[in-house]
Short mmCIF file of C-alpha atoms and ligand atoms in Angstrom, two decimals:
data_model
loop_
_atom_site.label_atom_id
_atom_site.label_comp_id
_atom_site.label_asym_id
_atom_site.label_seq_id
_atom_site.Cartn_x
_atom_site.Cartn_y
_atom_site.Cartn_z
CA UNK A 989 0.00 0.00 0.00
CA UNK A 990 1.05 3.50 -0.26
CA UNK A 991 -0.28 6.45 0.63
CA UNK A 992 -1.22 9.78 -1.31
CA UNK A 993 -3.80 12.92 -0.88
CA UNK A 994 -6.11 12.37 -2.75
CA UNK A 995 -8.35 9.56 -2.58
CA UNK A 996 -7.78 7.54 -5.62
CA UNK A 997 -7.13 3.53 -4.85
CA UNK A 998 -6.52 1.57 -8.12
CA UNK A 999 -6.63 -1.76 -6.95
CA UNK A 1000 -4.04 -4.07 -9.11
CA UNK A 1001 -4.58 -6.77 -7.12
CA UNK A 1002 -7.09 -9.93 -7.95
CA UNK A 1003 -6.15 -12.43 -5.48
CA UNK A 1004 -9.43 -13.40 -3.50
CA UNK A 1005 -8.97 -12.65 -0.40
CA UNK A 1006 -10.18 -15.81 1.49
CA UNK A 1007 -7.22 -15.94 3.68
CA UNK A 1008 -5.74 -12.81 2.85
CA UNK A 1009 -2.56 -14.02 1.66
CA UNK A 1010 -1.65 -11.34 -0.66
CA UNK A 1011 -2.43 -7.41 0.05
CA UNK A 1012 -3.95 -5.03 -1.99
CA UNK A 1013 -1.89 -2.88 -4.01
CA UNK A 1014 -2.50 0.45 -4.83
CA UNK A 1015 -2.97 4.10 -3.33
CA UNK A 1016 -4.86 4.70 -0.32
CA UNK A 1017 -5.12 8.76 1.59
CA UNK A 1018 -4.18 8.17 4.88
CA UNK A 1019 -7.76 9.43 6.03
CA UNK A 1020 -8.90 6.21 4.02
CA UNK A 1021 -6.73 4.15 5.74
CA UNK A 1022 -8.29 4.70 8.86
CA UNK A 1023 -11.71 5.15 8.21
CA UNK A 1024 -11.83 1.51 7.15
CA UNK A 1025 -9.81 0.05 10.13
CA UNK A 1026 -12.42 1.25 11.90
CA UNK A 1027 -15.25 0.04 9.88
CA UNK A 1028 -13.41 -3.36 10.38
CA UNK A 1029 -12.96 -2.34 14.15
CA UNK A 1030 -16.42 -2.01 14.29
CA UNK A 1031 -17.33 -5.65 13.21
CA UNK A 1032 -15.30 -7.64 15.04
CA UNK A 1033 -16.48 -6.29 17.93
CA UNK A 1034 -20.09 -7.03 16.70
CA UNK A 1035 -18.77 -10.26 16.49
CA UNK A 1036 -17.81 -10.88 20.27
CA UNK A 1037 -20.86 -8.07 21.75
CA UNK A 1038 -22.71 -11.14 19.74
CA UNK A 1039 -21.18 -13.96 20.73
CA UNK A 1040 -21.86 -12.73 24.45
CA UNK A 1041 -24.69 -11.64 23.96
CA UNK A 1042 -26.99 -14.83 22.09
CA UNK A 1043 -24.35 -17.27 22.03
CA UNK A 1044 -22.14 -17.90 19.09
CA UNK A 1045 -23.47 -19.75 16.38
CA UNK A 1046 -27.33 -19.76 17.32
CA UNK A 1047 -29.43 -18.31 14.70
CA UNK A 1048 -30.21 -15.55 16.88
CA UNK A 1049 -26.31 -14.42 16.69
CA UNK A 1050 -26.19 -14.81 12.83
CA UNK A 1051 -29.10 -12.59 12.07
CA UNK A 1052 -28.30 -10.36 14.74
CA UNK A 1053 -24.57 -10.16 13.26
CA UNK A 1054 -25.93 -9.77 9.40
CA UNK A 1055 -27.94 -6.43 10.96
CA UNK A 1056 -24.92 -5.04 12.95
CA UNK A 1057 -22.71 -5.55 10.05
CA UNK A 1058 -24.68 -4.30 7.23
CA UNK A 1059 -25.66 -1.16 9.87
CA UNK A 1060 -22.10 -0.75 10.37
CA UNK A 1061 -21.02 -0.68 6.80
CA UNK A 1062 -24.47 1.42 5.76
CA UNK A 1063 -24.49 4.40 8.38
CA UNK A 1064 -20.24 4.86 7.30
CA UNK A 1065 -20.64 4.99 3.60
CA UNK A 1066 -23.82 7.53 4.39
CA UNK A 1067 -20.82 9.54 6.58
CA UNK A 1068 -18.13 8.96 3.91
CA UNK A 1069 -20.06 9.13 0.67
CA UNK A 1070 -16.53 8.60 -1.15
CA UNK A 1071 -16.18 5.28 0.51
CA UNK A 1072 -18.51 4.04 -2.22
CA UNK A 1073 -15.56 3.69 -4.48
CA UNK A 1074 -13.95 0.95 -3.01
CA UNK A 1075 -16.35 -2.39 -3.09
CA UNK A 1076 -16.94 -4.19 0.20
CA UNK A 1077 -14.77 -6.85 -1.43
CA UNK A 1078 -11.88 -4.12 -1.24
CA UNK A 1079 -12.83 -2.83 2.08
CA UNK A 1080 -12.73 -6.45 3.60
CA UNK A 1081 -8.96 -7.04 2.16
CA UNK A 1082 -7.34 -3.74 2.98
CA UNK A 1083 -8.85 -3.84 6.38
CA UNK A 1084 -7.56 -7.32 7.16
CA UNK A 1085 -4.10 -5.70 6.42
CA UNK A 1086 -4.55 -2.77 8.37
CA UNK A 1087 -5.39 -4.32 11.29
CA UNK A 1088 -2.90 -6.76 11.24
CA UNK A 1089 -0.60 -4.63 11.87
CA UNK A 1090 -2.20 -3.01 14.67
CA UNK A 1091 -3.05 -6.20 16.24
CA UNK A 1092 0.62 -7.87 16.06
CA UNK A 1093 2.38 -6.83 18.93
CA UNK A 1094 1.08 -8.57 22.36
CA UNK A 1095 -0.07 -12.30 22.68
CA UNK A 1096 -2.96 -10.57 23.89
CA UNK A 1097 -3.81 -8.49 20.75
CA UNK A 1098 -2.95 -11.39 18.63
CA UNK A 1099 -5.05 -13.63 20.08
CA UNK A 1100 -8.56 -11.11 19.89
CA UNK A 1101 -7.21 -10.27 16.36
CA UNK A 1102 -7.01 -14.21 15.50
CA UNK A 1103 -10.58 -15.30 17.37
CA UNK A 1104 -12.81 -12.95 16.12
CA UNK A 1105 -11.34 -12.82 12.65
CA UNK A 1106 -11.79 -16.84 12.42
CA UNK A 1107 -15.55 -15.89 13.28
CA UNK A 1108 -16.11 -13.50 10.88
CA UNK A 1109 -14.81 -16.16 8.05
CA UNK A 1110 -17.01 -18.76 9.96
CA UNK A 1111 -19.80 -15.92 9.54
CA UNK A 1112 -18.76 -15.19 5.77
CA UNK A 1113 -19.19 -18.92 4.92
CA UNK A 1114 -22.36 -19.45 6.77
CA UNK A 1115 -23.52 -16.48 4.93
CA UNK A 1116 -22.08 -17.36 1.37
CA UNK A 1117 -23.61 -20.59 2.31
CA UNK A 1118 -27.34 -19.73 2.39
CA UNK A 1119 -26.70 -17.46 -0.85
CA UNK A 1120 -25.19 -19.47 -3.29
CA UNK A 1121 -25.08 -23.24 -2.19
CA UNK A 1122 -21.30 -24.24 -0.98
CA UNK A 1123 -19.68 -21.36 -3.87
CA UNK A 1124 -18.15 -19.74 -1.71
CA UNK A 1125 -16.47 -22.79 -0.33
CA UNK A 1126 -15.73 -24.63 -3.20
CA UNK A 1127 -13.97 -21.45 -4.36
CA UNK A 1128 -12.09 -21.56 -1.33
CA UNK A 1129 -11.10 -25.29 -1.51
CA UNK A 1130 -9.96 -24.77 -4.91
CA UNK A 1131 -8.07 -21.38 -4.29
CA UNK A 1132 -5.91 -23.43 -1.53
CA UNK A 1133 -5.43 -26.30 -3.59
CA UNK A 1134 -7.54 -28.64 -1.44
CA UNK A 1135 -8.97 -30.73 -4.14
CA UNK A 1136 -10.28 -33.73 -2.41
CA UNK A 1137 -11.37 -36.54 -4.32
CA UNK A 1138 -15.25 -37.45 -3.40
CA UNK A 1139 -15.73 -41.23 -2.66
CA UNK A 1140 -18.09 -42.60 -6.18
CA UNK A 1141 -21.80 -43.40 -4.90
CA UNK A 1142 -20.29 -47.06 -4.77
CA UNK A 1143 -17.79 -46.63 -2.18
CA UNK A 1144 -19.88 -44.34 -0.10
CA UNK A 1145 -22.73 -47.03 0.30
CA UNK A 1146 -20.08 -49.53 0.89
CA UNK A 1147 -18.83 -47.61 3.90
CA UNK A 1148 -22.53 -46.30 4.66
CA UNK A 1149 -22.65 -48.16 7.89
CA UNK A 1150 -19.42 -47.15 9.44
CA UNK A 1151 -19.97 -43.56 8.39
CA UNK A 1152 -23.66 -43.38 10.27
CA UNK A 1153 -22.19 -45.15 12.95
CA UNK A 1154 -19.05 -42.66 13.13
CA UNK A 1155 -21.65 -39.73 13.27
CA UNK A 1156 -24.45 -38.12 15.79
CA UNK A 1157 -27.70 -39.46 15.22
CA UNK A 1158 -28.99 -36.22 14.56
CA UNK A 1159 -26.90 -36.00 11.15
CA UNK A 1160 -27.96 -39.47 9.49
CA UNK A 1161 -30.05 -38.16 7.62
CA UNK A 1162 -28.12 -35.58 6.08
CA UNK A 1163 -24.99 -37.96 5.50
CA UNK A 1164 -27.22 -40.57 3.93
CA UNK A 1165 -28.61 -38.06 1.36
CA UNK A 1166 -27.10 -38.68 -1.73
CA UNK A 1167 -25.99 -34.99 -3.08
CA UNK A 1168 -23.34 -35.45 0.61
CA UNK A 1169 -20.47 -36.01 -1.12
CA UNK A 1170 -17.68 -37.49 0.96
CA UNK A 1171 -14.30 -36.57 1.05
CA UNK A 1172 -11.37 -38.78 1.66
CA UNK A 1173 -9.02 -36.22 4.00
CA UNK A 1174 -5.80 -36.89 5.73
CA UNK A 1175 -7.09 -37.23 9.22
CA UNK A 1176 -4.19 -34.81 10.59
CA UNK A 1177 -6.57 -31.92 8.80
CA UNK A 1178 -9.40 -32.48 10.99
CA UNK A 1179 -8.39 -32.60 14.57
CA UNK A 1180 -11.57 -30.95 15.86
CA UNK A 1181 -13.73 -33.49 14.56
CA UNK A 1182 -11.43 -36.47 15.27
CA UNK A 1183 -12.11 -35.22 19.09
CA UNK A 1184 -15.81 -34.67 18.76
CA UNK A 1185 -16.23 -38.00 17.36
CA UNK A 1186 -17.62 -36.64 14.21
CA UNK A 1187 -16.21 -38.32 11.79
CA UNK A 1188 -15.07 -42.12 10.32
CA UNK A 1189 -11.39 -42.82 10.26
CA UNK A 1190 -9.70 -45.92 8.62
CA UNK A 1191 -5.74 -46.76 8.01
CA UNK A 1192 -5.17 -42.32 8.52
CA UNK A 1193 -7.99 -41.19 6.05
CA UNK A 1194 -10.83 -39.38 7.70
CA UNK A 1195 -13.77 -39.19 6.03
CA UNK A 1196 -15.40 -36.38 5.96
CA UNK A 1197 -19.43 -35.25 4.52
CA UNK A 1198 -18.96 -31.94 2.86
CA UNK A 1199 -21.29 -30.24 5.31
CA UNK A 1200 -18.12 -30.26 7.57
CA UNK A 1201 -15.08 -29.03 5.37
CA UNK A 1202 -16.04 -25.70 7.08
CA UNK A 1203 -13.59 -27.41 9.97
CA UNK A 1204 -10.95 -27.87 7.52
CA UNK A 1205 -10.68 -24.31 6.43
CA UNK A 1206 -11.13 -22.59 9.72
CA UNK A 1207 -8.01 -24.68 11.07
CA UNK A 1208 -5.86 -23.92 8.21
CA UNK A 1209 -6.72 -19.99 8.79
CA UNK A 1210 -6.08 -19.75 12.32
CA UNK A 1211 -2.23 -21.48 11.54
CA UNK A 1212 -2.05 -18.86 8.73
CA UNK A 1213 -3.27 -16.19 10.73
CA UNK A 1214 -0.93 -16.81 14.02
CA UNK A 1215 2.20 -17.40 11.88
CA UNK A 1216 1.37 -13.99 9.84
CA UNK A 1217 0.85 -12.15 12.66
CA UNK A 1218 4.08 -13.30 14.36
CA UNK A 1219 5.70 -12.51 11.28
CA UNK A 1220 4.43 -8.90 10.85
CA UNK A 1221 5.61 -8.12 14.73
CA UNK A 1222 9.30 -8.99 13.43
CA UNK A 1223 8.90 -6.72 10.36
CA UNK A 1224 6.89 -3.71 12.34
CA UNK A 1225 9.50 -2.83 14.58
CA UNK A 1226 11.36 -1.41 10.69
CA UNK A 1227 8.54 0.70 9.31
CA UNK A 1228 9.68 4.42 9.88
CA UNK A 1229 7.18 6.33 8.01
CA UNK A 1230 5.79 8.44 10.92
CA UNK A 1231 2.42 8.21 9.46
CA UNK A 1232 1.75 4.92 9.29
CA UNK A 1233 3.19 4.35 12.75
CA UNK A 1234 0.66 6.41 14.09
CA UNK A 1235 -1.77 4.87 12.43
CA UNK A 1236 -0.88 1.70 13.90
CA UNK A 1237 -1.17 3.24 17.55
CA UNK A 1238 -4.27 5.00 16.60
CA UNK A 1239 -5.58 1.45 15.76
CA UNK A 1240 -4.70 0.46 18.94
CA UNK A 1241 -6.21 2.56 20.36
CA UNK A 1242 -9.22 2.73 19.08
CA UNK A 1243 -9.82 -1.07 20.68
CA UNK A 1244 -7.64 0.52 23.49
CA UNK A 1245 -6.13 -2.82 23.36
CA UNK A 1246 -3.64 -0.30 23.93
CA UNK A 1247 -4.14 -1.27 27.72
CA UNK A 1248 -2.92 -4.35 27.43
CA UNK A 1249 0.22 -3.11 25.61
CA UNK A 1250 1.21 -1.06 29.00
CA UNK A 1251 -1.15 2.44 28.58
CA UNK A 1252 -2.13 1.37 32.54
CA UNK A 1253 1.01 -0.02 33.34
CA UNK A 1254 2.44 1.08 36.98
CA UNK A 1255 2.00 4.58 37.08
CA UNK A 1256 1.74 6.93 39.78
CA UNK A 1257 -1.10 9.58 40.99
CA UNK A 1258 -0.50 13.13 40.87
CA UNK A 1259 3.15 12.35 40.69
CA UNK A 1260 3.42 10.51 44.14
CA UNK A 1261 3.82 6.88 44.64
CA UNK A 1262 0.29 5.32 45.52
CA UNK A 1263 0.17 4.13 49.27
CA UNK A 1264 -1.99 1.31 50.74
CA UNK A 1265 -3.09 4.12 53.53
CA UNK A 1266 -4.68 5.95 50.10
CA UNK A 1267 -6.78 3.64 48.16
CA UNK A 1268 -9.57 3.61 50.85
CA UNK A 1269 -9.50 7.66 49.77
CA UNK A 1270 -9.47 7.23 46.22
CA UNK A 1271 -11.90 4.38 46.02
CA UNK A 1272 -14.53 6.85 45.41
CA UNK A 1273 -13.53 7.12 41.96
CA UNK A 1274 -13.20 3.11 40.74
CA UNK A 1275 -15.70 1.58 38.72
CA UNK A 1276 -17.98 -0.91 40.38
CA UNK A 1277 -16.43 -3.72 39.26
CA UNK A 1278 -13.14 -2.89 41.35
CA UNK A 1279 -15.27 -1.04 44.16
CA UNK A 1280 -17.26 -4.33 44.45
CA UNK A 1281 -14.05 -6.33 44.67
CA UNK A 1282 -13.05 -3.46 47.32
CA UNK A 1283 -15.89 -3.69 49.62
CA UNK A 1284 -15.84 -7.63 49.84
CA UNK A 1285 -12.09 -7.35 50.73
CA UNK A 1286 -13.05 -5.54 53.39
CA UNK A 1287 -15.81 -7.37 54.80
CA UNK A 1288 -14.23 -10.95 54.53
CA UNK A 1289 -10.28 -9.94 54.62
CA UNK A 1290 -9.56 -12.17 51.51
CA UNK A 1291 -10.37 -12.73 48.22
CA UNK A 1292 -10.52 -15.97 45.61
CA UNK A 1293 -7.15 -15.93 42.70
CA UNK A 1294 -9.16 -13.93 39.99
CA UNK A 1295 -10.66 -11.63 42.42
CA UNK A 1296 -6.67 -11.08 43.61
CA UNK A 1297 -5.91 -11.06 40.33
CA UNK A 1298 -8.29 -8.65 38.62
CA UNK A 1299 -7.76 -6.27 41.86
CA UNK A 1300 -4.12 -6.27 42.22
CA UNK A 1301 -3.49 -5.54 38.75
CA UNK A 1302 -6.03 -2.76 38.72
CA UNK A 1303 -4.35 -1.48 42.20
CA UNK A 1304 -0.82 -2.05 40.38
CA UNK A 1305 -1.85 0.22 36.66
CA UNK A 1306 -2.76 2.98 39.24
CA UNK A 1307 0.53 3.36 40.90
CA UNK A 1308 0.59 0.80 43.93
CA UNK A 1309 4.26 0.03 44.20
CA UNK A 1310 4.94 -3.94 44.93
CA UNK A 1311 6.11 -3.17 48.64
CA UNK A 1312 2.71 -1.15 49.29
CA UNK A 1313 0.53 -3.98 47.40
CA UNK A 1314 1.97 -6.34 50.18
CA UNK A 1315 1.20 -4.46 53.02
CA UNK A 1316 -2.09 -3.74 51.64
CA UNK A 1317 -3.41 -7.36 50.69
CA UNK A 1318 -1.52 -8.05 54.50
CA UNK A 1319 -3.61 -5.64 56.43
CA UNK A 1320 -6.41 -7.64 55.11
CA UNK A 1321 -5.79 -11.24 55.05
CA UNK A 1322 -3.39 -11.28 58.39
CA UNK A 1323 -7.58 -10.77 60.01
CA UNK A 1324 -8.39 -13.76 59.22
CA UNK A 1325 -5.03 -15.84 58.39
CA UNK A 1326 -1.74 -15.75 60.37
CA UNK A 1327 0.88 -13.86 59.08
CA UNK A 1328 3.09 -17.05 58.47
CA UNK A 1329 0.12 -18.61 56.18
CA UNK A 1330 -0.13 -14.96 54.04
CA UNK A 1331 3.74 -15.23 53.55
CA UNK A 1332 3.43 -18.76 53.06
CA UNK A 1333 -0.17 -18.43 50.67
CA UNK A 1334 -0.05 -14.97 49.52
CA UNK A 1335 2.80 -12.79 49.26
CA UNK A 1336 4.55 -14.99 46.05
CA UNK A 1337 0.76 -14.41 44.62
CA UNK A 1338 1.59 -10.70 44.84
CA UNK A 1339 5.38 -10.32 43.57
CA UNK A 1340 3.91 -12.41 40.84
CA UNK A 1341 1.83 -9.88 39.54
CA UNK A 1342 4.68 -7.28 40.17
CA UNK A 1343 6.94 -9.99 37.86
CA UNK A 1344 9.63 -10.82 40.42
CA UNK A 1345 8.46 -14.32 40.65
CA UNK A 1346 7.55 -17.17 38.15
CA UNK A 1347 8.68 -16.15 34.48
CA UNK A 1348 9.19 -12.58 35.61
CA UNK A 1349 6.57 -10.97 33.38
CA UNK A 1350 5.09 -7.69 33.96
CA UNK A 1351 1.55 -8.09 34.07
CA UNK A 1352 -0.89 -5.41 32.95
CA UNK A 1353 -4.32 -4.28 34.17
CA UNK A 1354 -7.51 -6.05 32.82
CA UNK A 1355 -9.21 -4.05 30.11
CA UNK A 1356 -13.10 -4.53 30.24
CA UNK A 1357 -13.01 -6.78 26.87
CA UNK A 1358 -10.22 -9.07 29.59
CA UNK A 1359 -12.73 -8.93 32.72
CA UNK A 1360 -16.32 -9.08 30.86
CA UNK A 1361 -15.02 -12.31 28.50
CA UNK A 1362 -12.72 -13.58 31.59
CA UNK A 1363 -13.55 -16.52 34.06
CA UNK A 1364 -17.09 -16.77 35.17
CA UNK A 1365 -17.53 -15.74 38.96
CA UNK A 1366 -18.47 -18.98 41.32
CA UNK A 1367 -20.11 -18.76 44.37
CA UNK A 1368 -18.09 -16.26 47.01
CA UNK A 1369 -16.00 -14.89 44.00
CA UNK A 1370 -16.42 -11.34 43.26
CA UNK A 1371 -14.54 -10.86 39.93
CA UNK A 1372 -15.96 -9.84 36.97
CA UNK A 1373 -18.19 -7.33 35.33
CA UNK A 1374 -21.38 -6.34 37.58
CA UNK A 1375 -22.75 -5.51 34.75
CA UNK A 1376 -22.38 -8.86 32.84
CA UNK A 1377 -22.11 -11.35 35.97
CA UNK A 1378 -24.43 -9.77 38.27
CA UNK A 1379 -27.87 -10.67 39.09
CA UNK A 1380 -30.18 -8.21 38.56
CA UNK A 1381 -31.21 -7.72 42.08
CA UNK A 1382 -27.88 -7.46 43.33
CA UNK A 1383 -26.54 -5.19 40.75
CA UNK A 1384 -29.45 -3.06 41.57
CA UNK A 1385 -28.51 -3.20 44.99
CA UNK A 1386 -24.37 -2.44 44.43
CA UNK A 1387 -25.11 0.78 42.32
CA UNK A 1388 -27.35 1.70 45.07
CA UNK A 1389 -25.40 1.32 47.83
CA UNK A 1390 -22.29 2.76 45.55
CA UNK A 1391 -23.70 6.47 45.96
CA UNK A 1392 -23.70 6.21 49.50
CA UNK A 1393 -21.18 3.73 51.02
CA UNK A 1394 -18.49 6.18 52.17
CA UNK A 1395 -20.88 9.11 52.55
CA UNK A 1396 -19.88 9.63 49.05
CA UNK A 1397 -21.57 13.50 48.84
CA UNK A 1398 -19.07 14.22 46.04
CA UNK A 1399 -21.16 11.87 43.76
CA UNK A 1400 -24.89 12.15 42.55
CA UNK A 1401 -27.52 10.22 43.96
CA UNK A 1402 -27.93 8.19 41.21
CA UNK A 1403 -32.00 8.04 41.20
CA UNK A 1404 -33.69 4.71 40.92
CA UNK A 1405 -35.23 5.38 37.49
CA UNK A 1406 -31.71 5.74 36.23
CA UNK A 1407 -30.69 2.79 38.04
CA UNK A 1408 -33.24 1.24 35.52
CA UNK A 1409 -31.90 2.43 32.66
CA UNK A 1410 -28.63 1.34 33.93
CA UNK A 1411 -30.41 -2.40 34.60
CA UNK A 1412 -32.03 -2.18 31.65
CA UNK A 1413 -28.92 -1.99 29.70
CA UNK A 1414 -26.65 -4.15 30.99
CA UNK A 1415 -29.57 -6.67 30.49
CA UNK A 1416 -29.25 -6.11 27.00
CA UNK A 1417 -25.53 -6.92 27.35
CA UNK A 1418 -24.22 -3.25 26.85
CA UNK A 1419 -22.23 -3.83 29.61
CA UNK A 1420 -19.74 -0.97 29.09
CA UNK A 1421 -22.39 1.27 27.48
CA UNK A 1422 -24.41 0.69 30.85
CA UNK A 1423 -21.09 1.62 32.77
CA UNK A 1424 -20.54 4.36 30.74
CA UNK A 1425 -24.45 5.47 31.87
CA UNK A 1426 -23.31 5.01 35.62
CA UNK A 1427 -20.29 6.91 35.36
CA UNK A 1428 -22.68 9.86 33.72
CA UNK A 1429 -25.11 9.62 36.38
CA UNK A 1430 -22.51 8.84 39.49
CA UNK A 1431 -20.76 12.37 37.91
CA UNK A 1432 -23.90 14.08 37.14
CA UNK A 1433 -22.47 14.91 33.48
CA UNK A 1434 -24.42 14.93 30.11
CA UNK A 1435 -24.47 11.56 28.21
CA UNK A 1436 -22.15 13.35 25.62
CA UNK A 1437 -19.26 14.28 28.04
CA UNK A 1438 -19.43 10.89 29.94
CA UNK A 1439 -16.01 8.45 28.12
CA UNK A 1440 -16.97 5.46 26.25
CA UNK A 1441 -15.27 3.01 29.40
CA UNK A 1442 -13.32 0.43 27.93
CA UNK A 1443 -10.84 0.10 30.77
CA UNK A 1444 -11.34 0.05 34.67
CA UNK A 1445 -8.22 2.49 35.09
CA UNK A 1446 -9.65 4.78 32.68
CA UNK A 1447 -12.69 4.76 34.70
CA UNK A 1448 -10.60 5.75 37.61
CA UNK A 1449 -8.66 8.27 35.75
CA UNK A 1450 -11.76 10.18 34.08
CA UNK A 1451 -13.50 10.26 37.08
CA UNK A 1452 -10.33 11.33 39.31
CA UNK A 1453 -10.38 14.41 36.40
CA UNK A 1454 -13.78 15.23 37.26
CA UNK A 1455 -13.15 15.21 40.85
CA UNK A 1456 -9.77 17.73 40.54
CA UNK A 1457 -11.84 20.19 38.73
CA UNK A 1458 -14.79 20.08 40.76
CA UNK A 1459 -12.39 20.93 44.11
CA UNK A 1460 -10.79 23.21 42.17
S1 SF4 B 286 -17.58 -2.12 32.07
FE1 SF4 B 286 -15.40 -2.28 32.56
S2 SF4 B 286 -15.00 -0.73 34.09
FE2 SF4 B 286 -17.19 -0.97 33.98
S3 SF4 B 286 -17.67 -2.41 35.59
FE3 SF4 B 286 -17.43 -3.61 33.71
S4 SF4 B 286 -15.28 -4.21 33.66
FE4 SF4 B 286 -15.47 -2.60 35.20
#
């Protein structure tokens, strides 16, 4: 790609862009560029909000995905009439590059890039699917050189018996149909089914109905994928072009995967080291994730290993040094365990997280994506997102009880027809949107001032912003 000022893109490249091997050459203004990352952006986070939301793969997440996506890629081209130059087709491949790049540098980022791009082809097929009858795939399977032989109607009803027997009952019917063709695949190809029990194996063939190739190519993309992206992290660290590179961030950012990639790193609060004697103080301004996590500290002096986990790092990204994070998760658990047992238990737990123990990595604060798609809380865990692992009741109960725990009078009495809306929301699994709402209401600012929250530190930060000026 290059880059120029006006908006011209002549496209010399015909590859299909099934697994994006090749990228589009041609010119591209930088304003381009990043208008359709973000259009891209945009759907793979439809992707997971969806997946969350009505489960992925359910008919429910399909159509709602076909109406995000087509919303998404409708309301832009009606804010950048010039976008209608380049085809979707064109779109799709020079966003797959973009982000790529943007996406290469943590495991983290890698692996968000690499899931919800393998559902969106899973998405693409399904779609192609009902539209034109297996096209799509067969285009694929021919593009990548997979040209399996089908077994002759002969051979299939010779081996009828072993393949019904090799498959759920549910899909008889559908393998005995004779317009199933069956393929004759190296079983290495199929792992997925092999350990589903899906499928007939004999002397290292697999057998697979065509219904399931979809298996086949999904593997092969995710290897591609991960080894690309690997790739690209060794060849981003030479790009020099000051544009592009901030591009790339701004990509980032945009996600504000950026988190993970050390935005909320250790840092320190109006320039002073954080103190375990402050956060009582300052947790006025933490979301109610943390402040939930916070309160039950308190009350029980200990927490479960994702609660300590999800907390400490938080604790760490605002400026907690190591030797303060001790004393602090000491205070607590030395009420209701002896000091040997916390040294014993604990402390390692905490110089972990600090990356003086273990393999010595420096952990970063949870992003919301990290804590909303993380481990599910059990009974007497408190990690999480209220506003996805909540029940109702209780949630309605914590944002209650969050304008007036500390005699909080610097905050708004949230009123209990906002704590609806709030409810209401996160029902609808806009979990950040309905944080976003509290911190509006908690602030008592306008819906249009209040940050889209994507982070808990940011919460803290914003809100810590709001609280300087009001003193001020
Ligand atoms: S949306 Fe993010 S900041 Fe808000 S409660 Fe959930 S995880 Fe915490």
């Amino acid at each position: 790609m290059q880059f120029q000022n006006d908006n011209e893109f002549k496209s010399t490249n015909d590859t299909p862009n099934y697994f994006y091997k090749s990228p589009p050459s041609g010119l591209v203004s930088i304003n381009d560029f990043n208008i359709i990352a973000y259009e891209r952006l945009q759907i793979l986070y439809a992707i997971e909000i969806n997946g969350f939301r009505f489960g992925k793969y359910s008919t429910a997440y399909y159509d709602a995905l076909d109406n995000e996506i087509r919303k998404i890629r409708k309301d832009l081209t009606i804010k950048y009439v010039h976008l209608q130059k380049f085809s979707e087709d064109l779109r799709d491949h020079l966003s797959h590059f973009i982000l790529r790049l943007c996406f290469c540098k943590t495991e983290d980022q890698r692996k968000w890039f690499i899931s919800n791009e393998v559902e969106y082809l899973k998405y693409k097929l399904n779609f192609h699917d009902k539209i034109s009858n297996s096209q799509y795939m067969k285009s694929i399977m021919e593009h990548e050189n997979l040209n399996y032989i089908p077994l002759t109607l002969e051979e299939k009803e010779f081996l009828l018996k072993n393949l019904i027997n090799s498959t759920p009952k549910s899909l008889n019917n559908k393998l005995k149909d004779k317009d199933t063709d069956i393929l004759k695949v190296p079983f290495i190809e199929i792992p997925e089914l092999i350990r589903k029990r899906r499928v007939y194996i004999n002397k290292g063939w697999a057998y697979v109905p065509k219904y399931e190739l979809i298996h086949i190519i999904i593997r092969r993309f995710r290897i591609y994928l991960s080894y690309i992206l690997t790739y690209t992290r060794n060849y981003i660290s030479k790009i020099k072009d000051k544009r592009l590179l901030s591009l790339i961030e701004g990509g980032e950012q945009m996600y504000n995967g950026a988190a993970d990639n050390g935005k909320y790193q250790q840092k320190t609060i109006s320039g002073d080291n954080l103190t375990s004697n402050d956060i009582e103080k300052i947790s006025e301004s933490f979301p109610l994730c943390m402040l939930n996590l916070h309160k039950n500290l308190l009350k029980d002096h200990k927490l479960k290993h994702w609660g300590r986990m999800q907390y400490g790092l938080f604790l760490k990204g605002l400026g907690l040094p190591m030797s303060e994070a001790l004393k602090f998760w000491q205070n607590e658990f030395i009420k209701v365990i002896s000091l040997e047992n916390f040294q014993k238990q604990y402390s390692y737990n905490v110089r972990h997280m600090y990356g003086k123990e273990g393999k010595k990595a420096d952990y970063t604060p949870y992003n919301c994506i990290k804590v909303i798609m993380g481990a599910t809380p059990g009974p007497q865990d408190f990690h999480g997102c209220p506003f996805k692992h909540m029940d109702v009741s209780v949630l309605r109960q914590n944002i209650k009880y969050e304008t007036n725990p500390f005699q909080r009078s610097k905050f708004n009495k949230i009123s209990d027809t906002q704590i609806e809306e709030i409810v209401s929301l996160a029902q609808s699994s806009h979990f950040q949107i309905a944080c976003s709402r509290h911190f509006a209401y908690k602030h008592n600012i306008t819906m249009e001032k209040a940050p889209a929250i994507n982070h808990p530190n940011q919460y803290f930060e914003e809100s810590q912003k709001i609280l300087v000026v009001q003193i001020s």
